[in-house]
């Protein structure tokens, strides 16, 4: 039947490189790539491009930070990130080898008040399961402390955030059976406050 597709597929258009390029459906070459060039003033000047600073700047702008505050907050944010990367505890928190890692973990609780259904949203900065099968719930705190009594400052911080962190742990405890530990990390101080969450126990904030 002349109308049938030929049993032999002709390859004439694919015999030569130029014809293959001409009829190919997809073609990627160096002509399609972009090589960014960054120019700085002066002769024979080599300046490192700080990509991390650029990313942080974009995120701050997305949060609606104005031009006057942007530079100060950018410098503060970069310093905090560098402190965290230089810290053994900070690197442990950011370790990608942990299991079931969550960043900015969004949790929603359905509650009923006065016969009306409401939804409350919670956000956990960092969570993971470590090598001991412990689920960690960690909040980053950018606060600094200039006084002399650092121990008392950290104690007050635990009291300040205790109820909120316990709520996070309570929500997560309904999702899995791992033992849960709670942490507050202060990268500007390289300080880490942690405590255990026990669902059946009445906690004392000063534990």
Short mmCIF file of N, CA, C and O in Angstrom, two decimals, residues 10-117:
data_model
loop_
_atom_site.label_atom_id
_atom_site.label_comp_id
_atom_site.label_asym_id
_atom_site.label_seq_id
_atom_site.Cartn_x
_atom_site.Cartn_y
_atom_site.Cartn_z
N UNK A 10 14.48 6.64 5.94
CA UNK A 10 15.59 7.24 5.20
C UNK A 10 16.38 8.19 6.10
O UNK A 10 15.82 8.93 6.90
N UNK A 11 17.71 8.16 5.96
CA UNK A 11 18.59 8.92 6.84
C UNK A 11 19.38 9.99 6.09
O UNK A 11 20.40 10.46 6.58
N UNK A 12 18.92 10.38 4.93
CA UNK A 12 19.72 11.31 4.12
C UNK A 12 19.99 12.63 4.85
O UNK A 12 21.06 13.20 4.74
N UNK A 13 18.99 13.11 5.63
CA UNK A 13 19.16 14.38 6.32
C UNK A 13 20.07 14.27 7.54
O UNK A 13 20.40 15.27 8.17
N UNK A 14 20.47 13.06 7.88
CA UNK A 14 21.31 12.86 9.06
C UNK A 14 22.71 12.38 8.70
O UNK A 14 23.50 12.05 9.59
N UNK A 15 23.02 12.33 7.43
CA UNK A 15 24.31 11.80 7.02
C UNK A 15 25.45 12.77 7.31
O UNK A 15 26.56 12.36 7.63
N UNK A 16 25.18 14.08 7.20
CA UNK A 16 26.23 15.09 7.38
C UNK A 16 25.93 15.93 8.63
O UNK A 16 24.78 16.13 9.00
N UNK A 17 27.02 16.43 9.23
CA UNK A 17 26.85 17.19 10.47
C UNK A 17 26.02 18.44 10.27
O UNK A 17 25.17 18.78 11.09
N UNK A 18 26.24 19.16 9.17
CA UNK A 18 25.51 20.42 8.95
C UNK A 18 24.02 20.17 8.80
O UNK A 18 23.18 20.94 9.28
N UNK A 19 23.64 19.06 8.13
CA UNK A 19 22.23 18.75 7.95
C UNK A 19 21.59 18.26 9.24
O UNK A 19 20.42 18.53 9.51
N UNK A 20 22.38 17.54 10.05
CA UNK A 20 21.84 17.11 11.35
C UNK A 20 21.53 18.32 12.22
O UNK A 20 20.52 18.37 12.91
N UNK A 21 22.42 19.33 12.22
CA UNK A 21 22.17 20.54 13.00
C UNK A 21 20.93 21.26 12.49
O UNK A 21 20.17 21.82 13.26
N UNK A 22 20.75 21.24 11.18
CA UNK A 22 19.66 21.99 10.55
C UNK A 22 18.29 21.40 10.90
O UNK A 22 17.32 22.13 11.12
N UNK A 23 18.19 20.07 10.97
CA UNK A 23 16.89 19.43 11.17
C UNK A 23 16.68 18.92 12.59
O UNK A 23 15.62 18.38 12.91
N UNK A 24 17.67 19.09 13.46
CA UNK A 24 17.53 18.57 14.82
C UNK A 24 16.45 19.34 15.57
O UNK A 24 16.26 20.54 15.38
N UNK A 25 15.71 18.63 16.43
CA UNK A 25 14.65 19.26 17.21
C UNK A 25 15.22 20.14 18.31
O UNK A 25 14.68 21.20 18.62
N UNK A 26 16.30 19.69 18.95
CA UNK A 26 16.92 20.43 20.05
C UNK A 26 18.41 20.54 19.78
O UNK A 26 19.05 19.57 19.40
N UNK A 27 18.92 21.73 20.05
CA UNK A 27 20.35 21.95 19.82
C UNK A 27 20.87 22.95 20.84
O UNK A 27 20.35 24.06 20.94
N UNK A 28 21.87 22.55 21.59
CA UNK A 28 22.47 23.42 22.59
C UNK A 28 23.96 23.57 22.31
O UNK A 28 24.66 22.58 22.13
N UNK A 29 24.41 24.79 22.22
CA UNK A 29 25.82 25.05 21.97
C UNK A 29 26.27 26.20 22.86
O UNK A 29 25.48 26.80 23.59
N UNK A 30 27.56 26.52 22.80
CA UNK A 30 28.08 27.63 23.61
C UNK A 30 27.45 28.96 23.21
O UNK A 30 27.46 29.92 23.98
N UNK A 31 26.87 29.02 22.00
CA UNK A 31 26.22 30.25 21.57
C UNK A 31 24.97 30.55 22.39
O UNK A 31 24.48 31.68 22.42
N UNK A 32 24.42 29.51 23.04
CA UNK A 32 23.20 29.68 23.82
C UNK A 32 23.48 30.00 25.28
O UNK A 32 22.55 30.24 26.05
N UNK A 33 24.74 29.98 25.68
CA UNK A 33 25.09 30.21 27.07
C UNK A 33 25.47 31.66 27.31
O UNK A 33 25.90 32.37 26.41
N UNK A 34 25.28 32.08 28.57
CA UNK A 34 25.59 33.46 28.95
C UNK A 34 26.77 33.45 29.91
O UNK A 34 26.78 32.72 30.91
N UNK A 35 27.76 34.22 29.63
CA UNK A 35 28.94 34.34 30.49
C UNK A 35 28.90 35.72 31.14
O UNK A 35 29.18 36.73 30.48
N UNK A 36 28.51 35.79 32.40
CA UNK A 36 28.42 37.11 33.04
C UNK A 36 29.79 37.71 33.29
O UNK A 36 30.71 37.01 33.72
N UNK A 37 29.93 38.98 33.02
CA UNK A 37 31.17 39.71 33.27
C UNK A 37 30.88 40.85 34.25
O UNK A 37 29.95 41.63 34.05
N UNK A 38 31.66 40.93 35.33
CA UNK A 38 31.49 41.98 36.33
C UNK A 38 32.69 42.92 36.24
O UNK A 38 33.84 42.49 36.31
N UNK A 39 32.40 44.18 36.09
CA UNK A 39 33.45 45.17 35.88
C UNK A 39 33.59 46.04 37.12
O UNK A 39 32.61 46.50 37.69
N UNK A 40 34.84 46.24 37.56
CA UNK A 40 35.10 47.14 38.67
C UNK A 40 36.14 48.17 38.22
O UNK A 40 36.90 47.95 37.29
N UNK A 41 36.15 49.30 38.88
CA UNK A 41 37.03 50.39 38.50
C UNK A 41 38.49 50.07 38.79
O UNK A 41 38.82 49.36 39.74
N UNK A 42 39.39 50.62 37.96
CA UNK A 42 40.82 50.45 38.18
C UNK A 42 41.45 49.52 37.16
O UNK A 42 40.76 48.85 36.38
N UNK A 43 42.77 49.50 37.15
CA UNK A 43 43.52 48.64 36.24
C UNK A 43 44.09 47.44 36.99
O UNK A 43 44.63 47.58 38.09
N UNK A 44 43.98 46.28 36.37
CA UNK A 44 44.50 45.04 36.96
C UNK A 44 43.96 44.79 38.37
O UNK A 44 44.68 44.38 39.28
N UNK A 45 42.67 45.07 38.55
CA UNK A 45 42.01 44.87 39.84
C UNK A 45 41.15 43.62 39.76
O UNK A 45 40.31 43.48 38.87
N UNK A 46 41.38 42.69 40.69
CA UNK A 46 40.57 41.47 40.79
C UNK A 46 39.75 41.54 42.06
O UNK A 46 40.29 41.64 43.16
N UNK A 47 38.44 41.52 41.93
CA UNK A 47 37.55 41.63 43.08
C UNK A 47 36.63 40.42 43.13
O UNK A 47 35.97 40.09 42.14
N UNK A 48 36.60 39.74 44.28
CA UNK A 48 35.78 38.55 44.44
C UNK A 48 34.30 38.92 44.45
O UNK A 48 33.89 39.89 45.08
N UNK A 49 33.50 38.15 43.73
CA UNK A 49 32.06 38.37 43.70
C UNK A 49 31.44 37.59 44.85
O UNK A 49 31.53 36.37 44.91
N UNK A 50 30.82 38.29 45.78
CA UNK A 50 30.22 37.65 46.96
C UNK A 50 28.79 37.24 46.64
O UNK A 50 27.85 38.01 46.81
N UNK A 51 28.63 36.04 46.12
CA UNK A 51 27.31 35.58 45.70
C UNK A 51 26.37 35.45 46.88
O UNK A 51 25.16 35.68 46.77
N UNK A 52 26.89 35.04 48.06
CA UNK A 52 26.05 34.90 49.23
C UNK A 52 25.42 36.24 49.60
O UNK A 52 24.24 36.32 49.93
N UNK A 53 26.21 37.31 49.54
CA UNK A 53 25.68 38.64 49.85
C UNK A 53 24.57 39.03 48.89
O UNK A 53 23.57 39.62 49.29
N UNK A 54 24.72 38.67 47.63
CA UNK A 54 23.70 38.99 46.63
C UNK A 54 22.40 38.26 46.94
O UNK A 54 21.31 38.83 46.84
N UNK A 55 22.51 36.99 47.32
CA UNK A 55 21.32 36.21 47.64
C UNK A 55 20.61 36.77 48.87
O UNK A 55 19.39 36.89 48.90
N UNK A 56 21.39 37.11 49.88
CA UNK A 56 20.81 37.67 51.10
C UNK A 56 20.15 39.00 50.81
O UNK A 56 19.05 39.30 51.30
N UNK A 57 20.78 39.80 49.98
CA UNK A 57 20.22 41.11 49.63
C UNK A 57 18.87 40.97 48.94
O UNK A 57 17.92 41.70 49.24
N UNK A 58 18.78 40.01 48.03
CA UNK A 58 17.51 39.78 47.33
C UNK A 58 16.42 39.37 48.32
O UNK A 58 15.29 39.86 48.26
N UNK A 59 16.77 38.46 49.25
CA UNK A 59 15.78 38.00 50.23
C UNK A 59 15.32 39.15 51.12
O UNK A 59 14.13 39.25 51.45
N UNK A 60 16.23 40.02 51.50
CA UNK A 60 15.85 41.17 52.33
C UNK A 60 14.94 42.12 51.56
O UNK A 60 13.96 42.64 52.10
N UNK A 61 15.25 42.33 50.30
CA UNK A 61 14.41 43.19 49.48
C UNK A 61 13.02 42.59 49.30
O UNK A 61 12.02 43.30 49.28
N UNK A 62 12.96 41.27 49.19
CA UNK A 62 11.67 40.60 49.06
C UNK A 62 10.82 40.75 50.33
O UNK A 62 9.60 40.67 50.27
N UNK A 63 11.51 40.95 51.47
CA UNK A 63 10.80 41.15 52.73
C UNK A 63 10.36 42.60 52.91
O UNK A 63 9.79 42.94 53.95
N UNK A 64 10.63 43.43 51.93
CA UNK A 64 10.19 44.82 51.98
C UNK A 64 11.12 45.74 52.75
O UNK A 64 10.70 46.84 53.17
N UNK A 65 12.38 45.34 52.94
CA UNK A 65 13.34 46.19 53.65
C UNK A 65 13.70 47.39 52.78
O UNK A 65 14.05 47.25 51.61
N UNK A 66 13.61 48.57 53.35
CA UNK A 66 13.89 49.80 52.61
C UNK A 66 15.37 50.00 52.36
O UNK A 66 16.23 49.37 52.98
N UNK A 67 15.67 50.93 51.47
CA UNK A 67 17.05 51.17 51.06
C UNK A 67 17.92 51.64 52.22
O UNK A 67 19.08 51.24 52.34
N UNK A 68 17.36 52.47 53.11
CA UNK A 68 18.15 53.02 54.20
C UNK A 68 18.56 51.94 55.20
O UNK A 68 19.64 52.02 55.80
N UNK A 69 17.73 50.94 55.40
CA UNK A 69 18.03 49.87 56.36
C UNK A 69 18.75 48.70 55.72
O UNK A 69 19.35 47.88 56.42
N UNK A 70 18.72 48.63 54.40
CA UNK A 70 19.19 47.44 53.70
C UNK A 70 20.66 47.15 53.96
O UNK A 70 21.04 46.00 54.25
N UNK A 71 21.52 48.16 53.86
CA UNK A 71 22.96 47.93 53.98
C UNK A 71 23.33 47.41 55.37
O UNK A 71 24.13 46.47 55.50
N UNK A 72 22.73 48.01 56.40
CA UNK A 72 23.04 47.59 57.77
C UNK A 72 22.56 46.17 58.03
O UNK A 72 23.29 45.35 58.62
N UNK A 73 21.36 45.86 57.58
CA UNK A 73 20.83 44.51 57.78
C UNK A 73 21.59 43.49 56.95
O UNK A 73 21.77 42.35 57.38
N UNK A 74 22.04 43.91 55.77
CA UNK A 74 22.82 42.99 54.92
C UNK A 74 24.13 42.61 55.61
O UNK A 74 24.49 41.44 55.67
N UNK A 75 24.83 43.61 56.14
CA UNK A 75 26.09 43.34 56.83
C UNK A 75 25.87 42.47 58.07
O UNK A 75 26.66 41.55 58.35
N UNK A 76 24.80 42.74 58.79
CA UNK A 76 24.48 41.94 59.98
C UNK A 76 24.17 40.50 59.59
O UNK A 76 24.64 39.56 60.24
N UNK A 77 23.39 40.32 58.52
CA UNK A 77 23.01 38.98 58.08
C UNK A 77 24.21 38.18 57.61
O UNK A 77 24.35 37.00 57.94
N UNK A 78 25.11 38.83 56.87
CA UNK A 78 26.31 38.13 56.38
C UNK A 78 27.19 37.71 57.54
O UNK A 78 27.74 36.61 57.58
N UNK A 79 27.34 38.60 58.53
CA UNK A 79 28.15 38.28 59.71
C UNK A 79 27.58 37.10 60.46
O UNK A 79 28.31 36.20 60.92
N UNK A 80 26.25 37.05 60.59
CA UNK A 80 25.59 35.94 61.30
C UNK A 80 25.79 34.63 60.55
O UNK A 80 26.10 33.59 61.15
N UNK A 81 25.64 34.66 59.23
CA UNK A 81 25.82 33.45 58.43
C UNK A 81 27.26 32.95 58.53
O UNK A 81 27.51 31.75 58.68
N UNK A 82 28.21 33.86 58.45
CA UNK A 82 29.62 33.47 58.55
C UNK A 82 29.94 32.90 59.93
O UNK A 82 30.69 31.92 60.05
N UNK A 83 29.37 33.49 60.99
CA UNK A 83 29.56 32.95 62.33
C UNK A 83 29.03 31.52 62.42
O UNK A 83 29.66 30.64 63.02
N UNK A 84 27.89 31.30 61.81
CA UNK A 84 27.28 29.97 61.86
C UNK A 84 28.12 28.95 61.10
O UNK A 84 28.31 27.82 61.55
N UNK A 85 28.65 29.35 59.95
CA UNK A 85 29.46 28.43 59.15
C UNK A 85 30.81 28.15 59.80
O UNK A 85 31.40 27.09 59.58
N UNK A 86 31.29 29.09 60.61
CA UNK A 86 32.56 28.90 61.30
C UNK A 86 32.41 28.17 62.63
O UNK A 86 33.41 27.85 63.27
N UNK A 87 31.18 27.93 63.03
CA UNK A 87 30.91 27.31 64.32
C UNK A 87 30.69 25.81 64.16
O UNK A 87 29.98 25.37 63.24
N UNK A 88 31.26 25.02 65.06
CA UNK A 88 31.04 23.58 65.03
C UNK A 88 29.57 23.25 65.25
O UNK A 88 29.00 22.39 64.56
N UNK A 89 28.94 23.94 66.19
CA UNK A 89 27.52 23.71 66.44
C UNK A 89 26.68 24.17 65.25
O UNK A 89 25.71 23.50 64.87
N UNK A 90 27.04 25.31 64.67
CA UNK A 90 26.31 25.80 63.50
C UNK A 90 26.39 24.84 62.34
O UNK A 90 25.39 24.58 61.66
N UNK A 91 27.58 24.30 62.09
CA UNK A 91 27.75 23.35 60.99
C UNK A 91 26.98 22.07 61.26
O UNK A 91 26.45 21.44 60.34
N UNK A 92 26.91 21.66 62.53
CA UNK A 92 26.13 20.47 62.88
C UNK A 92 24.64 20.70 62.59
O UNK A 92 23.97 19.83 62.05
N UNK A 93 24.15 21.87 62.92
CA UNK A 93 22.73 22.18 62.67
C UNK A 93 22.44 22.15 61.17
O UNK A 93 21.40 21.66 60.72
N UNK A 94 23.37 22.66 60.37
CA UNK A 94 23.17 22.75 58.92
C UNK A 94 23.59 21.49 58.17
O UNK A 94 23.44 21.43 56.95
N UNK A 95 24.09 20.50 58.87
CA UNK A 95 24.61 19.29 58.23
C UNK A 95 23.54 18.63 57.35
O UNK A 95 22.44 18.31 57.81
N UNK A 96 23.89 18.43 56.09
CA UNK A 96 22.94 17.84 55.14
C UNK A 96 22.83 16.33 55.28
O UNK A 96 22.01 15.71 54.60
N UNK A 97 23.65 15.73 56.16
CA UNK A 97 23.59 14.29 56.36
C UNK A 97 22.50 13.87 57.34
O UNK A 97 22.23 12.67 57.50
N UNK A 98 21.87 14.83 58.00
CA UNK A 98 20.75 14.49 58.87
C UNK A 98 19.60 13.91 58.04
O UNK A 98 19.54 14.08 56.81
N UNK A 99 18.69 13.25 58.71
CA UNK A 99 17.55 12.63 58.04
C UNK A 99 16.29 13.49 58.19
O UNK A 99 16.13 14.21 59.18
N UNK A 100 15.43 13.39 57.19
CA UNK A 100 14.12 14.07 57.22
C UNK A 100 14.26 15.54 57.61
O UNK A 100 13.62 16.03 58.54
N UNK A 101 15.09 16.23 56.86
CA UNK A 101 15.37 17.64 57.13
C UNK A 101 14.20 18.51 56.67
O UNK A 101 13.64 18.30 55.59
N UNK A 102 13.87 19.47 57.49
CA UNK A 102 12.84 20.44 57.15
C UNK A 102 13.38 21.84 57.41
O UNK A 102 13.93 22.12 58.48
N UNK A 103 13.22 22.73 56.44
CA UNK A 103 13.56 24.13 56.60
C UNK A 103 12.30 24.97 56.44
O UNK A 103 11.54 24.77 55.49
N UNK A 104 12.10 25.89 57.38
CA UNK A 104 10.88 26.70 57.37
C UNK A 104 9.67 25.78 57.26
O UNK A 104 8.79 25.96 56.41
N UNK A 105 9.62 24.82 58.15
CA UNK A 105 8.58 23.80 58.16
C UNK A 105 7.25 24.44 58.56
O UNK A 105 7.10 24.98 59.65
N UNK A 106 6.28 24.36 57.68
CA UNK A 106 4.97 24.95 57.92
C UNK A 106 4.01 23.90 58.46
O UNK A 106 3.81 22.85 57.84
N UNK A 107 3.42 24.18 59.62
CA UNK A 107 2.45 23.29 60.23
C UNK A 107 1.17 24.07 60.51
O UNK A 107 1.21 25.24 60.91
N UNK A 108 0.04 23.42 60.31
CA UNK A 108 -1.26 24.05 60.53
C UNK A 108 -2.08 23.24 61.51
O UNK A 108 -2.18 22.01 61.37
N UNK A 109 -2.64 23.90 62.49
CA UNK A 109 -3.48 23.23 63.48
C UNK A 109 -4.91 23.72 63.34
O UNK A 109 -5.18 24.92 63.26
N UNK A 110 -5.81 22.76 63.33
CA UNK A 110 -7.24 23.09 63.27
C UNK A 110 -7.80 23.11 64.69
O UNK A 110 -7.66 22.14 65.44
N UNK A 111 -8.41 24.21 65.06
CA UNK A 111 -8.97 24.35 66.40
C UNK A 111 -10.42 24.85 66.28
O UNK A 111 -10.81 25.46 65.28
N UNK A 112 -11.20 24.57 67.31
CA UNK A 112 -12.60 25.01 67.35
C UNK A 112 -12.81 25.92 68.55
O UNK A 112 -12.53 25.54 69.69
N UNK A 113 -13.24 27.13 68.28
CA UNK A 113 -13.52 28.10 69.33
C UNK A 113 -14.93 28.62 69.15
O UNK A 113 -15.29 29.15 68.10
N UNK A 114 -15.73 28.43 70.19
CA UNK A 114 -17.11 28.91 70.17
C UNK A 114 -17.84 28.41 68.92
O UNK A 114 -18.48 29.17 68.20
N UNK A 115 -17.69 27.10 68.69
CA UNK A 115 -18.35 26.41 67.57
C UNK A 115 -17.86 26.87 66.20
O UNK A 115 -18.49 26.57 65.18
N UNK A 116 -16.77 27.60 66.17
CA UNK A 116 -16.22 28.05 64.90
C UNK A 116 -14.86 27.39 64.68
O UNK A 116 -14.02 27.34 65.58
N UNK A 117 -14.66 26.87 63.47
CA UNK A 117 -13.41 26.22 63.13
C UNK A 117 -12.39 27.27 62.68
O UNK A 117 -12.70 28.11 61.82
#
